[in-house]
């Protein structure tokens, strides 16, 4: 993550600590494979679902959606889907085991500040590639754990930087309560002047 994002994360942590929360570092293990599984489900599997509805209407699609389909389209077999579902469930259980004594995780949303509208890309390796920069959010999407994103600061360019409050399944009320505490520590949000 870049320095501005790390600073925003630290600010949110400091605000929570000032409100009496005890924070301890925790690095979840096994997330590398989770990212690959995320791309299978949110890339090829979703692109496969869109094929019939976009066929013949490609000229009406946005640039970013056409680009997504270009990089996401790949064959999806029933065996691959079932295998990925089973592996996702095993990885979800492993993450839950690591969170057995931790009710809330604090994490960046992305490795960088938000992109300007229209500047994001699906091109692997590009500076503003969603697949590369959104890794802190991808595992959360894959596992289905409850989470909330809270804008905490802005970059030097005036772009929002958010942090995620992540909880265990069925603990949405706690996630929202902690997100509210981060907002209270941050103070009223002022939209970036871009």
PDB file of C-alpha atoms in Angstrom:
ATOM      1  CA  UNK A   1       0.000   0.000   0.000  1.00  0.00           C
ATOM      2  CA  UNK A   2       1.192   3.534  -0.623  1.00  0.00           C
ATOM      3  CA  UNK A   3       2.202   5.951   2.146  1.00  0.00           C
ATOM      4  CA  UNK A   4      -1.018   8.007   2.011  1.00  0.00           C
ATOM      5  CA  UNK A   5      -3.138   4.878   2.419  1.00  0.00           C
ATOM      6  CA  UNK A   6      -0.967   3.642   5.297  1.00  0.00           C
ATOM      7  CA  UNK A   7      -1.345   7.042   6.959  1.00  0.00           C
ATOM      8  CA  UNK A   8      -5.152   6.934   6.626  1.00  0.00           C
ATOM      9  CA  UNK A   9      -5.221   3.433   8.102  1.00  0.00           C
ATOM     10  CA  UNK A  10      -3.055   4.562  11.015  1.00  0.00           C
ATOM     11  CA  UNK A  11      -5.319   7.564  11.605  1.00  0.00           C
ATOM     12  CA  UNK A  12      -8.373   5.294  11.824  1.00  0.00           C
ATOM     13  CA  UNK A  13      -6.494   2.963  14.202  1.00  0.00           C
ATOM     14  CA  UNK A  14      -5.406   5.906  16.367  1.00  0.00           C
ATOM     15  CA  UNK A  15      -8.985   7.231  16.480  1.00  0.00           C
ATOM     16  CA  UNK A  16     -10.258   3.829  17.630  1.00  0.00           C
ATOM     17  CA  UNK A  17      -7.486   3.512  20.220  1.00  0.00           C
ATOM     18  CA  UNK A  18      -8.369   6.977  21.553  1.00  0.00           C
ATOM     19  CA  UNK A  19     -11.936   5.700  22.032  1.00  0.00           C
ATOM     20  CA  UNK A  20     -10.718   2.799  24.169  1.00  0.00           C
ATOM     21  CA  UNK A  21     -10.294  -0.002  21.633  1.00  0.00           C
ATOM     22  CA  UNK A  22      -7.319  -2.333  21.940  1.00  0.00           C
ATOM     23  CA  UNK A  23      -5.694  -2.869  18.551  1.00  0.00           C
ATOM     24  CA  UNK A  24      -3.251  -5.636  17.721  1.00  0.00           C
ATOM     25  CA  UNK A  25      -1.681  -6.475  14.363  1.00  0.00           C
ATOM     26  CA  UNK A  26      -2.970  -9.580  12.609  1.00  0.00           C
ATOM     27  CA  UNK A  27      -1.808 -10.795   9.216  1.00  0.00           C
ATOM     28  CA  UNK A  28      -4.220 -13.318   7.773  1.00  0.00           C
ATOM     29  CA  UNK A  29      -2.515 -16.308   6.170  1.00  0.00           C
ATOM     30  CA  UNK A  30      -3.596 -17.971   2.943  1.00  0.00           C
ATOM     31  CA  UNK A  31      -4.851 -14.892   1.124  1.00  0.00           C
ATOM     32  CA  UNK A  32      -2.736 -15.433  -2.010  1.00  0.00           C
ATOM     33  CA  UNK A  33      -4.977 -18.299  -3.148  1.00  0.00           C
ATOM     34  CA  UNK A  34      -8.067 -16.366  -2.080  1.00  0.00           C
ATOM     35  CA  UNK A  35      -7.145 -13.653  -4.600  1.00  0.00           C
ATOM     36  CA  UNK A  36      -6.896 -16.234  -7.402  1.00  0.00           C
ATOM     37  CA  UNK A  37     -10.270 -17.682  -6.426  1.00  0.00           C
ATOM     38  CA  UNK A  38     -11.780 -14.189  -6.273  1.00  0.00           C
ATOM     39  CA  UNK A  39     -10.723 -13.600  -9.870  1.00  0.00           C
ATOM     40  CA  UNK A  40     -12.217 -16.931 -10.960  1.00  0.00           C
ATOM     41  CA  UNK A  41     -15.619 -16.011  -9.507  1.00  0.00           C
ATOM     42  CA  UNK A  42     -15.635 -12.275 -10.300  1.00  0.00           C
ATOM     43  CA  UNK A  43     -13.777 -12.621 -13.608  1.00  0.00           C
ATOM     44  CA  UNK A  44     -14.480 -15.652 -15.826  1.00  0.00           C
ATOM     45  CA  UNK A  45     -17.570 -16.919 -13.947  1.00  0.00           C
ATOM     46  CA  UNK A  46     -19.346 -13.535 -14.015  1.00  0.00           C
ATOM     47  CA  UNK A  47     -18.205 -12.804 -17.574  1.00  0.00           C
ATOM     48  CA  UNK A  48     -19.687 -16.158 -18.587  1.00  0.00           C
ATOM     49  CA  UNK A  49     -23.048 -15.089 -17.127  1.00  0.00           C
ATOM     50  CA  UNK A  50     -22.979 -11.866 -19.167  1.00  0.00           C
ATOM     51  CA  UNK A  51     -22.165 -13.508 -22.525  1.00  0.00           C
ATOM     52  CA  UNK A  52     -25.745 -14.107 -23.668  1.00  0.00           C
ATOM     53  CA  UNK A  53     -27.081 -10.714 -22.591  1.00  0.00           C
ATOM     54  CA  UNK A  54     -24.309  -8.635 -24.195  1.00  0.00           C
ATOM     55  CA  UNK A  55     -24.031 -10.607 -27.445  1.00  0.00           C
ATOM     56  CA  UNK A  56     -24.866  -8.244 -30.293  1.00  0.00           C
ATOM     57  CA  UNK A  57     -24.837  -5.184 -28.013  1.00  0.00           C
ATOM     58  CA  UNK A  58     -21.090  -4.752 -27.540  1.00  0.00           C
ATOM     59  CA  UNK A  59     -21.186  -1.256 -29.082  1.00  0.00           C
ATOM     60  CA  UNK A  60     -23.453  -0.118 -26.217  1.00  0.00           C
ATOM     61  CA  UNK A  61     -21.099  -1.259 -23.446  1.00  0.00           C
ATOM     62  CA  UNK A  62     -18.893   1.173 -21.565  1.00  0.00           C
ATOM     63  CA  UNK A  63     -15.159   1.139 -22.239  1.00  0.00           C
ATOM     64  CA  UNK A  64     -14.390  -0.298 -18.797  1.00  0.00           C
ATOM     65  CA  UNK A  65     -16.985  -3.079 -19.131  1.00  0.00           C
ATOM     66  CA  UNK A  66     -15.693  -4.052 -22.594  1.00  0.00           C
ATOM     67  CA  UNK A  67     -12.178  -4.123 -21.142  1.00  0.00           C
ATOM     68  CA  UNK A  68     -13.331  -6.247 -18.206  1.00  0.00           C
ATOM     69  CA  UNK A  69     -14.921  -8.772 -20.573  1.00  0.00           C
ATOM     70  CA  UNK A  70     -11.756  -8.853 -22.680  1.00  0.00           C
ATOM     71  CA  UNK A  71      -9.627  -9.889 -19.691  1.00  0.00           C
ATOM     72  CA  UNK A  72     -12.266 -11.975 -17.907  1.00  0.00           C
ATOM     73  CA  UNK A  73     -13.627 -14.143 -20.696  1.00  0.00           C
ATOM     74  CA  UNK A  74     -12.334 -17.673 -20.276  1.00  0.00           C
ATOM     75  CA  UNK A  75     -13.988 -21.079 -20.375  1.00  0.00           C
ATOM     76  CA  UNK A  76     -15.809 -22.035 -17.188  1.00  0.00           C
ATOM     77  CA  UNK A  77     -16.622 -25.699 -16.667  1.00  0.00           C
ATOM     78  CA  UNK A  78     -18.958 -27.188 -14.100  1.00  0.00           C
ATOM     79  CA  UNK A  79     -16.043 -29.110 -12.590  1.00  0.00           C
ATOM     80  CA  UNK A  80     -13.993 -25.919 -12.235  1.00  0.00           C
ATOM     81  CA  UNK A  81     -16.923 -24.101 -10.631  1.00  0.00           C
ATOM     82  CA  UNK A  82     -17.656 -26.868  -8.126  1.00  0.00           C
ATOM     83  CA  UNK A  83     -13.978 -27.196  -7.253  1.00  0.00           C
ATOM     84  CA  UNK A  84     -13.667 -23.433  -6.737  1.00  0.00           C
ATOM     85  CA  UNK A  85     -16.776 -23.387  -4.514  1.00  0.00           C
ATOM     86  CA  UNK A  86     -15.369 -26.162  -2.327  1.00  0.00           C
ATOM     87  CA  UNK A  87     -11.966 -24.484  -2.108  1.00  0.00           C
ATOM     88  CA  UNK A  88     -13.590 -21.147  -1.228  1.00  0.00           C
ATOM     89  CA  UNK A  89     -15.457 -22.796   1.648  1.00  0.00           C
ATOM     90  CA  UNK A  90     -12.252 -24.370   2.992  1.00  0.00           C
ATOM     91  CA  UNK A  91     -10.388 -21.040   2.780  1.00  0.00           C
ATOM     92  CA  UNK A  92     -13.297 -19.236   4.447  1.00  0.00           C
ATOM     93  CA  UNK A  93     -13.089 -21.705   7.343  1.00  0.00           C
ATOM     94  CA  UNK A  94      -9.316 -21.166   7.627  1.00  0.00           C
ATOM     95  CA  UNK A  95      -9.791 -17.396   7.780  1.00  0.00           C
ATOM     96  CA  UNK A  96     -12.534 -17.760  10.394  1.00  0.00           C
ATOM     97  CA  UNK A  97     -10.184 -19.922  12.454  1.00  0.00           C
ATOM     98  CA  UNK A  98      -7.578 -17.146  12.325  1.00  0.00           C
ATOM     99  CA  UNK A  99     -10.245 -14.657  13.463  1.00  0.00           C
ATOM    100  CA  UNK A 100     -11.489 -16.811  16.368  1.00  0.00           C
ATOM    101  CA  UNK A 101     -10.171 -14.281  18.921  1.00  0.00           C
ATOM    102  CA  UNK A 102     -10.598 -11.201  16.713  1.00  0.00           C
ATOM    103  CA  UNK A 103     -14.049  -9.743  16.185  1.00  0.00           C
ATOM    104  CA  UNK A 104     -13.035  -6.841  13.938  1.00  0.00           C
ATOM    105  CA  UNK A 105     -10.291  -6.312  11.368  1.00  0.00           C
ATOM    106  CA  UNK A 106      -9.230  -2.871  10.185  1.00  0.00           C
ATOM    107  CA  UNK A 107      -7.838  -2.801   6.667  1.00  0.00           C
ATOM    108  CA  UNK A 108      -7.317  -0.461   3.745  1.00  0.00           C
ATOM    109  CA  UNK A 109      -9.916  -0.677   0.988  1.00  0.00           C
ATOM    110  CA  UNK A 110      -7.269  -0.413  -1.703  1.00  0.00           C
ATOM    111  CA  UNK A 111      -3.500  -0.095  -1.993  1.00  0.00           C
ATOM    112  CA  UNK A 112      -3.991   3.508  -3.182  1.00  0.00           C
ATOM    113  CA  UNK A 113      -6.455   6.362  -3.025  1.00  0.00           C
ATOM    114  CA  UNK A 114      -9.545   6.135  -5.224  1.00  0.00           C
ATOM    115  CA  UNK A 115      -8.988   6.535  -8.965  1.00  0.00           C
ATOM    116  CA  UNK A 116     -10.378   9.474 -10.861  1.00  0.00           C
ATOM    117  CA  UNK A 117     -13.563   8.534 -12.694  1.00  0.00           C
ATOM    118  CA  UNK A 118     -12.723   6.604 -15.846  1.00  0.00           C
ATOM    119  CA  UNK A 119      -9.045   6.026 -14.986  1.00  0.00           C
ATOM    120  CA  UNK A 120      -9.373   2.517 -13.533  1.00  0.00           C
ATOM    121  CA  UNK A 121      -8.498  -0.447 -15.722  1.00  0.00           C
ATOM    122  CA  UNK A 122      -8.659  -4.242 -15.790  1.00  0.00           C
ATOM    123  CA  UNK A 123      -5.279  -4.489 -17.603  1.00  0.00           C
ATOM    124  CA  UNK A 124      -3.034  -6.623 -15.367  1.00  0.00           C
ATOM    125  CA  UNK A 125       0.085  -4.776 -14.255  1.00  0.00           C
ATOM    126  CA  UNK A 126      -1.303  -1.302 -15.025  1.00  0.00           C
ATOM    127  CA  UNK A 127      -0.882   1.289 -12.259  1.00  0.00           C
ATOM    128  CA  UNK A 128      -4.621   1.615 -11.645  1.00  0.00           C
ATOM    129  CA  UNK A 129      -5.660  -2.003 -12.246  1.00  0.00           C
ATOM    130  CA  UNK A 130      -8.614  -3.035 -10.104  1.00  0.00           C
ATOM    131  CA  UNK A 131      -7.299  -6.600  -9.786  1.00  0.00           C
ATOM    132  CA  UNK A 132      -3.988  -5.379  -8.368  1.00  0.00           C
ATOM    133  CA  UNK A 133      -5.053  -2.443  -6.193  1.00  0.00           C
ATOM    134  CA  UNK A 134      -8.235  -3.836  -4.652  1.00  0.00           C
ATOM    135  CA  UNK A 135      -6.631  -6.909  -3.054  1.00  0.00           C
ATOM    136  CA  UNK A 136      -7.598  -5.832   0.460  1.00  0.00           C
ATOM    137  CA  UNK A 137     -11.267  -5.938  -0.585  1.00  0.00           C
ATOM    138  CA  UNK A 138     -11.212  -9.001  -2.815  1.00  0.00           C
ATOM    139  CA  UNK A 139     -10.879 -11.617  -0.080  1.00  0.00           C
ATOM    140  CA  UNK A 140     -13.764  -9.975   1.750  1.00  0.00           C
ATOM    141  CA  UNK A 141     -15.925 -10.164  -1.384  1.00  0.00           C
ATOM    142  CA  UNK A 142     -15.026 -13.808  -1.881  1.00  0.00           C
ATOM    143  CA  UNK A 143     -15.733 -14.927   1.678  1.00  0.00           C
ATOM    144  CA  UNK A 144     -18.885 -12.860   2.149  1.00  0.00           C
ATOM    145  CA  UNK A 145     -17.855 -11.524   5.554  1.00  0.00           C
ATOM    146  CA  UNK A 146     -19.612  -8.303   6.594  1.00  0.00           C
ATOM    147  CA  UNK A 147     -17.656  -5.124   5.991  1.00  0.00           C
ATOM    148  CA  UNK A 148     -18.053  -1.376   5.766  1.00  0.00           C
ATOM    149  CA  UNK A 149     -15.889   1.148   3.986  1.00  0.00           C
ATOM    150  CA  UNK A 150     -15.292   4.490   5.690  1.00  0.00           C
ATOM    151  CA  UNK A 151     -13.609   7.451   3.968  1.00  0.00           C
ATOM    152  CA  UNK A 152     -10.875   8.620   6.327  1.00  0.00           C
ATOM    153  CA  UNK A 153      -8.699  10.995   4.339  1.00  0.00           C
ATOM    154  CA  UNK A 154      -7.767  12.322   0.945  1.00  0.00           C
ATOM    155  CA  UNK A 155      -4.646  11.996  -1.163  1.00  0.00           C
ATOM    156  CA  UNK A 156      -2.453  14.924  -2.195  1.00  0.00           C
ATOM    157  CA  UNK A 157      -4.513  14.959  -5.409  1.00  0.00           C
ATOM    158  CA  UNK A 158      -7.731  15.288  -3.371  1.00  0.00           C
ATOM    159  CA  UNK A 159      -8.931  11.714  -3.965  1.00  0.00           C
ATOM    160  CA  UNK A 160     -10.668   9.802  -1.150  1.00  0.00           C
ATOM    161  CA  UNK A 161      -8.844   7.157   0.886  1.00  0.00           C
ATOM    162  CA  UNK A 162     -10.951   4.654   2.765  1.00  0.00           C
ATOM    163  CA  UNK A 163     -10.495   1.979   5.381  1.00  0.00           C
ATOM    164  CA  UNK A 164     -12.550  -1.179   5.837  1.00  0.00           C
ATOM    165  CA  UNK A 165     -14.082  -2.470   9.009  1.00  0.00           C
ATOM    166  CA  UNK A 166     -14.395  -6.244   8.614  1.00  0.00           C
ATOM    167  CA  UNK A 167     -16.256  -8.559  10.932  1.00  0.00           C
ATOM    168  CA  UNK A 168     -17.142 -12.184  11.321  1.00  0.00           C
ATOM    169  CA  UNK A 169     -20.331 -13.588   9.779  1.00  0.00           C
ATOM    170  CA  UNK A 170     -23.568 -12.393  11.389  1.00  0.00           C
ATOM    171  CA  UNK A 171     -21.851  -9.550  13.260  1.00  0.00           C
ATOM    172  CA  UNK A 172     -22.964  -6.718  10.975  1.00  0.00           C
ATOM    173  CA  UNK A 173     -24.150  -4.558  13.889  1.00  0.00           C
ATOM    174  CA  UNK A 174     -20.656  -4.568  15.398  1.00  0.00           C
ATOM    175  CA  UNK A 175     -19.108  -3.685  12.028  1.00  0.00           C
ATOM    176  CA  UNK A 176     -21.458  -0.715  11.658  1.00  0.00           C
ATOM    177  CA  UNK A 177     -20.856   0.423  15.247  1.00  0.00           C
ATOM    178  CA  UNK A 178     -17.075   0.445  14.748  1.00  0.00           C
ATOM    179  CA  UNK A 179     -17.457   2.204  11.387  1.00  0.00           C
ATOM    180  CA  UNK A 180     -19.513   4.867  13.149  1.00  0.00           C
ATOM    181  CA  UNK A 181     -16.774   5.276  15.766  1.00  0.00           C
ATOM    182  CA  UNK A 182     -14.216   5.826  12.991  1.00  0.00           C
ATOM    183  CA  UNK A 183     -16.490   8.455  11.471  1.00  0.00           C
ATOM    184  CA  UNK A 184     -16.867  10.135  14.868  1.00  0.00           C
ATOM    185  CA  UNK A 185     -13.073  10.192  15.299  1.00  0.00           C
ATOM    186  CA  UNK A 186     -12.626  11.564  11.784  1.00  0.00           C
ATOM    187  CA  UNK A 187     -15.222  14.292  12.194  1.00  0.00           C
ATOM    188  CA  UNK A 188     -17.622  15.529   9.521  1.00  0.00           C
ATOM    189  CA  UNK A 189     -16.686  14.329   6.048  1.00  0.00           C
ATOM    190  CA  UNK A 190     -15.735  17.029   3.570  1.00  0.00           C
ATOM    191  CA  UNK A 191     -16.047  15.911  -0.010  1.00  0.00           C
ATOM    192  CA  UNK A 192     -12.818  16.349  -1.987  1.00  0.00           C
ATOM    193  CA  UNK A 193     -12.762  19.495  -4.095  1.00  0.00           C
ATOM    194  CA  UNK A 194     -11.968  17.882  -7.431  1.00  0.00           C
TER     195      UNK A 194
END
